[in-house]
Amino acid sequence: MSLDTWLAFLLACWIISLSPGAGAVASMASGLNYGFARGYWNAIGLQLALLMQIAIVAAGVGALLAASALGFALIKWFGVGYLLYLGYRQWHAPVQEMRLQHRPIGRPLSLVLRGFIVNASNPKAIVFILAVLPQFLDPALPLVPQYLVMALTMVTVDLIVMAGYTGLASRVIRLLDSPRQQRLVNRSFAAMFVLAAGLLATVRRA
């Protein structure tokens, strides 16, 4: 991969990562609920799912998934259901213990799994990667090193962006002085999860 191609791919990665989506909402909700240090485990889960999706595309399975109406629908509706579940959980999140010294601890493994499911249950991500990555591949060069470079680039950029989303939301807690304000923020994030679920429900195979 030439430097010019990599720079173009790097720019594409920033645009993709900065675009609001279910991963961004999940990162902000984790930052709000658990603070940055704990909430950032969610971003690790997002990246593990991203690496899995890149591996699927590199192995050629992504083309099969894109062509399978049943497989696409099963993953999509699982993702819709999971986002609605996260919205329900956020809507009913406790408000009396939201101050800095009383934040729930949150288990890293649970947050990693949550992030993984959010990304892995979006079949459009695989189709998107399948459509984008080959445009930056040089077929005259070995493909595996190129996929590794692109995977490292995507994960690095997304970790930086999700750190921003998580950190920004973790600071919101400092502004919450009453249960009413805390409830409003929780329900705003719940609405964003539901919106993300609604958007995913409208996705169709290309």
JSON list of N, CA, C and O in Angstrom, two decimals, residues 136-167:
[
{"chain": "A", "resi": 136, "resn": "PHE", "atom": "N", "xyz": [-9.03, 0.15, -1.60]},
{"chain": "A", "resi": 136, "resn": "PHE", "atom": "CA", "xyz": [-7.70, 0.60, -1.20]},
{"chain": "A", "resi": 136, "resn": "PHE", "atom": "C", "xyz": [-6.65, -0.50, -1.30]},
{"chain": "A", "resi": 136, "resn": "PHE", "atom": "O", "xyz": [-5.50, -0.30, -0.93]},
{"chain": "A", "resi": 137, "resn": "LEU", "atom": "N", "xyz": [-7.05, -1.66, -1.79]},
{"chain": "A", "resi": 137, "resn": "LEU", "atom": "CA", "xyz": [-6.12, -2.78, -1.92]},
{"chain": "A", "resi": 137, "resn": "LEU", "atom": "C", "xyz": [-5.40, -2.72, -3.27]},
{"chain": "A", "resi": 137, "resn": "LEU", "atom": "O", "xyz": [-5.99, -2.37, -4.29]},
{"chain": "A", "resi": 138, "resn": "ASP", "atom": "N", "xyz": [-4.14, -3.07, -3.24]},
{"chain": "A", "resi": 138, "resn": "ASP", "atom": "CA", "xyz": [-3.36, -3.21, -4.48]},
{"chain": "A", "resi": 138, "resn": "ASP", "atom": "C", "xyz": [-3.25, -4.70, -4.77]},
{"chain": "A", "resi": 138, "resn": "ASP", "atom": "O", "xyz": [-2.52, -5.43, -4.10]},
{"chain": "A", "resi": 139, "resn": "PRO", "atom": "N", "xyz": [-3.96, -5.20, -5.78]},
{"chain": "A", "resi": 139, "resn": "PRO", "atom": "CA", "xyz": [-3.96, -6.65, -6.06]},
{"chain": "A", "resi": 139, "resn": "PRO", "atom": "C", "xyz": [-2.60, -7.19, -6.48]},
{"chain": "A", "resi": 139, "resn": "PRO", "atom": "O", "xyz": [-2.38, -8.40, -6.45]},
{"chain": "A", "resi": 140, "resn": "ALA", "atom": "N", "xyz": [-1.69, -6.30, -6.85]},
{"chain": "A", "resi": 140, "resn": "ALA", "atom": "CA", "xyz": [-0.36, -6.74, -7.26]},
{"chain": "A", "resi": 140, "resn": "ALA", "atom": "C", "xyz": [0.54, -7.03, -6.05]},
{"chain": "A", "resi": 140, "resn": "ALA", "atom": "O", "xyz": [1.61, -7.62, -6.21]},
{"chain": "A", "resi": 141, "resn": "LEU", "atom": "N", "xyz": [0.10, -6.63, -4.86]},
{"chain": "A", "resi": 141, "resn": "LEU", "atom": "CA", "xyz": [0.88, -6.84, -3.64]},
{"chain": "A", "resi": 141, "resn": "LEU", "atom": "C", "xyz": [0.19, -7.87, -2.76]},
{"chain": "A", "resi": 141, "resn": "LEU", "atom": "O", "xyz": [-1.01, -8.12, -2.90]},
{"chain": "A", "resi": 142, "resn": "PRO", "atom": "N", "xyz": [0.93, -8.49, -1.83]},
{"chain": "A", "resi": 142, "resn": "PRO", "atom": "CA", "xyz": [0.31, -9.45, -0.91]},
{"chain": "A", "resi": 142, "resn": "PRO", "atom": "C", "xyz": [-0.85, -8.81, -0.14]},
{"chain": "A", "resi": 142, "resn": "PRO", "atom": "O", "xyz": [-0.73, -7.67, 0.34]},
{"chain": "A", "resi": 143, "resn": "LEU", "atom": "N", "xyz": [-1.97, -9.52, -0.06]},
{"chain": "A", "resi": 143, "resn": "LEU", "atom": "CA", "xyz": [-3.17, -8.93, 0.53]},
{"chain": "A", "resi": 143, "resn": "LEU", "atom": "C", "xyz": [-3.14, -8.92, 2.06]},
{"chain": "A", "resi": 143, "resn": "LEU", "atom": "O", "xyz": [-3.64, -7.98, 2.68]},
{"chain": "A", "resi": 144, "resn": "VAL", "atom": "N", "xyz": [-2.58, -9.96, 2.67]},
{"chain": "A", "resi": 144, "resn": "VAL", "atom": "CA", "xyz": [-2.62, -10.06, 4.13]},
{"chain": "A", "resi": 144, "resn": "VAL", "atom": "C", "xyz": [-1.96, -8.86, 4.80]},
{"chain": "A", "resi": 144, "resn": "VAL", "atom": "O", "xyz": [-2.56, -8.25, 5.71]},
{"chain": "A", "resi": 145, "resn": "PRO", "atom": "N", "xyz": [-0.73, -8.45, 4.39]},
{"chain": "A", "resi": 145, "resn": "PRO", "atom": "CA", "xyz": [-0.15, -7.26, 5.02]},
{"chain": "A", "resi": 145, "resn": "PRO", "atom": "C", "xyz": [-1.00, -6.00, 4.84]},
{"chain": "A", "resi": 145, "resn": "PRO", "atom": "O", "xyz": [-1.07, -5.16, 5.75]},
{"chain": "A", "resi": 146, "resn": "GLN", "atom": "N", "xyz": [-1.64, -5.88, 3.69]},
{"chain": "A", "resi": 146, "resn": "GLN", "atom": "CA", "xyz": [-2.49, -4.71, 3.45]},
{"chain": "A", "resi": 146, "resn": "GLN", "atom": "C", "xyz": [-3.71, -4.71, 4.37]},
{"chain": "A", "resi": 146, "resn": "GLN", "atom": "O", "xyz": [-4.08, -3.68, 4.93]},
{"chain": "A", "resi": 147, "resn": "TYR", "atom": "N", "xyz": [-4.33, -5.88, 4.54]},
{"chain": "A", "resi": 147, "resn": "TYR", "atom": "CA", "xyz": [-5.46, -5.97, 5.47]},
{"chain": "A", "resi": 147, "resn": "TYR", "atom": "C", "xyz": [-5.01, -5.67, 6.90]},
{"chain": "A", "resi": 147, "resn": "TYR", "atom": "O", "xyz": [-5.74, -5.03, 7.67]},
{"chain": "A", "resi": 148, "resn": "LEU", "atom": "N", "xyz": [-3.82, -6.12, 7.27]},
{"chain": "A", "resi": 148, "resn": "LEU", "atom": "CA", "xyz": [-3.31, -5.85, 8.62]},
{"chain": "A", "resi": 148, "resn": "LEU", "atom": "C", "xyz": [-3.11, -4.36, 8.84]},
{"chain": "A", "resi": 148, "resn": "LEU", "atom": "O", "xyz": [-3.44, -3.82, 9.90]},
{"chain": "A", "resi": 149, "resn": "VAL", "atom": "N", "xyz": [-2.54, -3.69, 7.84]},
{"chain": "A", "resi": 149, "resn": "VAL", "atom": "CA", "xyz": [-2.33, -2.23, 7.94]},
{"chain": "A", "resi": 149, "resn": "VAL", "atom": "C", "xyz": [-3.66, -1.51, 8.07]},
{"chain": "A", "resi": 149, "resn": "VAL", "atom": "O", "xyz": [-3.83, -0.60, 8.90]},
{"chain": "A", "resi": 150, "resn": "MET", "atom": "N", "xyz": [-4.64, -1.91, 7.26]},
{"chain": "A", "resi": 150, "resn": "MET", "atom": "CA", "xyz": [-5.94, -1.25, 7.30]},
{"chain": "A", "resi": 150, "resn": "MET", "atom": "C", "xyz": [-6.66, -1.54, 8.62]},
{"chain": "A", "resi": 150, "resn": "MET", "atom": "O", "xyz": [-7.31, -0.65, 9.19]},
{"chain": "A", "resi": 151, "resn": "ALA", "atom": "N", "xyz": [-6.55, -2.77, 9.12]},
{"chain": "A", "resi": 151, "resn": "ALA", "atom": "CA", "xyz": [-7.17, -3.10, 10.40]},
{"chain": "A", "resi": 151, "resn": "ALA", "atom": "C", "xyz": [-6.56, -2.27, 11.52]},
{"chain": "A", "resi": 151, "resn": "ALA", "atom": "O", "xyz": [-7.28, -1.71, 12.37]},
{"chain": "A", "resi": 152, "resn": "LEU", "atom": "N", "xyz": [-5.23, -2.17, 11.55]},
{"chain": "A", "resi": 152, "resn": "LEU", "atom": "CA", "xyz": [-4.55, -1.38, 12.58]},
{"chain": "A", "resi": 152, "resn": "LEU", "atom": "C", "xyz": [-4.96, 0.09, 12.49]},
{"chain": "A", "resi": 152, "resn": "LEU", "atom": "O", "xyz": [-5.19, 0.75, 13.51]},
{"chain": "A", "resi": 153, "resn": "THR", "atom": "N", "xyz": [-5.07, 0.59, 11.26]},
{"chain": "A", "resi": 153, "resn": "THR", "atom": "CA", "xyz": [-5.45, 1.99, 11.07]},
{"chain": "A", "resi": 153, "resn": "THR", "atom": "C", "xyz": [-6.88, 2.25, 11.55]},
{"chain": "A", "resi": 153, "resn": "THR", "atom": "O", "xyz": [-7.14, 3.21, 12.28]},
{"chain": "A", "resi": 154, "resn": "MET", "atom": "N", "xyz": [-7.80, 1.38, 11.16]},
{"chain": "A", "resi": 154, "resn": "MET", "atom": "CA", "xyz": [-9.20, 1.55, 11.55]},
{"chain": "A", "resi": 154, "resn": "MET", "atom": "C", "xyz": [-9.37, 1.47, 13.06]},
{"chain": "A", "resi": 154, "resn": "MET", "atom": "O", "xyz": [-10.08, 2.29, 13.66]},
{"chain": "A", "resi": 155, "resn": "VAL", "atom": "N", "xyz": [-8.72, 0.50, 13.67]},
{"chain": "A", "resi": 155, "resn": "VAL", "atom": "CA", "xyz": [-8.87, 0.31, 15.12]},
{"chain": "A", "resi": 155, "resn": "VAL", "atom": "C", "xyz": [-8.26, 1.49, 15.87]},
{"chain": "A", "resi": 155, "resn": "VAL", "atom": "O", "xyz": [-8.85, 2.00, 16.83]},
{"chain": "A", "resi": 156, "resn": "THR", "atom": "N", "xyz": [-7.09, 1.96, 15.44]},
{"chain": "A", "resi": 156, "resn": "THR", "atom": "CA", "xyz": [-6.44, 3.08, 16.12]},
{"chain": "A", "resi": 156, "resn": "THR", "atom": "C", "xyz": [-7.29, 4.34, 16.05]},
{"chain": "A", "resi": 156, "resn": "THR", "atom": "O", "xyz": [-7.50, 5.02, 17.06]},
{"chain": "A", "resi": 157, "resn": "VAL", "atom": "N", "xyz": [-7.79, 4.64, 14.87]},
{"chain": "A", "resi": 157, "resn": "VAL", "atom": "CA", "xyz": [-8.63, 5.83, 14.70]},
{"chain": "A", "resi": 157, "resn": "VAL", "atom": "C", "xyz": [-9.91, 5.71, 15.54]},
{"chain": "A", "resi": 157, "resn": "VAL", "atom": "O", "xyz": [-10.31, 6.65, 16.23]},
{"chain": "A", "resi": 158, "resn": "ASP", "atom": "N", "xyz": [-10.53, 4.53, 15.50]},
{"chain": "A", "resi": 158, "resn": "ASP", "atom": "CA", "xyz": [-11.79, 4.36, 16.22]},
{"chain": "A", "resi": 158, "resn": "ASP", "atom": "C", "xyz": [-11.57, 4.42, 17.73]},
{"chain": "A", "resi": 158, "resn": "ASP", "atom": "O", "xyz": [-12.42, 4.94, 18.47]},
{"chain": "A", "resi": 159, "resn": "LEU", "atom": "N", "xyz": [-10.45, 3.91, 18.22]},
{"chain": "A", "resi": 159, "resn": "LEU", "atom": "CA", "xyz": [-10.15, 4.00, 19.64]},
{"chain": "A", "resi": 159, "resn": "LEU", "atom": "C", "xyz": [-10.00, 5.45, 20.07]},
{"chain": "A", "resi": 159, "resn": "LEU", "atom": "O", "xyz": [-10.46, 5.84, 21.16]},
{"chain": "A", "resi": 160, "resn": "ILE", "atom": "N", "xyz": [-9.37, 6.27, 19.23]},
{"chain": "A", "resi": 160, "resn": "ILE", "atom": "CA", "xyz": [-9.22, 7.69, 19.55]},
{"chain": "A", "resi": 160, "resn": "ILE", "atom": "C", "xyz": [-10.58, 8.39, 19.58]},
{"chain": "A", "resi": 160, "resn": "ILE", "atom": "O", "xyz": [-10.89, 9.14, 20.50]},
{"chain": "A", "resi": 161, "resn": "VAL", "atom": "N", "xyz": [-11.39, 8.11, 18.57]},
{"chain": "A", "resi": 161, "resn": "VAL", "atom": "CA", "xyz": [-12.72, 8.75, 18.50]},
{"chain": "A", "resi": 161, "resn": "VAL", "atom": "C", "xyz": [-13.60, 8.31, 19.66]},
{"chain": "A", "resi": 161, "resn": "VAL", "atom": "O", "xyz": [-14.26, 9.14, 20.30]},
{"chain": "A", "resi": 162, "resn": "MET", "atom": "N", "xyz": [-13.61, 7.01, 19.95]},
{"chain": "A", "resi": 162, "resn": "MET", "atom": "CA", "xyz": [-14.45, 6.52, 21.05]},
{"chain": "A", "resi": 162, "resn": "MET", "atom": "C", "xyz": [-13.95, 7.01, 22.40]},
{"chain": "A", "resi": 162, "resn": "MET", "atom": "O", "xyz": [-14.73, 7.19, 23.33]},
{"chain": "A", "resi": 163, "resn": "ALA", "atom": "N", "xyz": [-12.64, 7.26, 22.51]},
{"chain": "A", "resi": 163, "resn": "ALA", "atom": "CA", "xyz": [-12.11, 7.87, 23.73]},
{"chain": "A", "resi": 163, "resn": "ALA", "atom": "C", "xyz": [-12.70, 9.27, 23.91]},
{"chain": "A", "resi": 163, "resn": "ALA", "atom": "O", "xyz": [-13.04, 9.68, 25.02]},
{"chain": "A", "resi": 164, "resn": "GLY", "atom": "N", "xyz": [-12.82, 9.99, 22.79]},
{"chain": "A", "resi": 164, "resn": "GLY", "atom": "CA", "xyz": [-13.43, 11.31, 22.86]},
{"chain": "A", "resi": 164, "resn": "GLY", "atom": "C", "xyz": [-14.88, 11.26, 23.28]},
{"chain": "A", "resi": 164, "resn": "GLY", "atom": "O", "xyz": [-15.32, 12.03, 24.15]},
{"chain": "A", "resi": 165, "resn": "TYR", "atom": "N", "xyz": [-15.64, 10.35, 22.67]},
{"chain": "A", "resi": 165, "resn": "TYR", "atom": "CA", "xyz": [-17.06, 10.20, 23.03]},
{"chain": "A", "resi": 165, "resn": "TYR", "atom": "C", "xyz": [-17.22, 9.78, 24.49]},
{"chain": "A", "resi": 165, "resn": "TYR", "atom": "O", "xyz": [-18.04, 10.33, 25.23]},
{"chain": "A", "resi": 166, "resn": "THR", "atom": "N", "xyz": [-16.40, 8.81, 24.93]},
{"chain": "A", "resi": 166, "resn": "THR", "atom": "CA", "xyz": [-16.50, 8.32, 26.30]},
{"chain": "A", "resi": 166, "resn": "THR", "atom": "C", "xyz": [-16.10, 9.39, 27.29]},
{"chain": "A", "resi": 166, "resn": "THR", "atom": "O", "xyz": [-16.77, 9.61, 28.31]},
{"chain": "A", "resi": 167, "resn": "GLY", "atom": "N", "xyz": [-14.99, 10.07, 27.01]},
{"chain": "A", "resi": 167, "resn": "GLY", "atom": "CA", "xyz": [-14.52, 11.12, 27.91]},
{"chain": "A", "resi": 167, "resn": "GLY", "atom": "C", "xyz": [-15.47, 12.28, 28.00]},
{"chain": "A", "resi": 167, "resn": "GLY", "atom": "O", "xyz": [-15.70, 12.84, 29.09]}
]
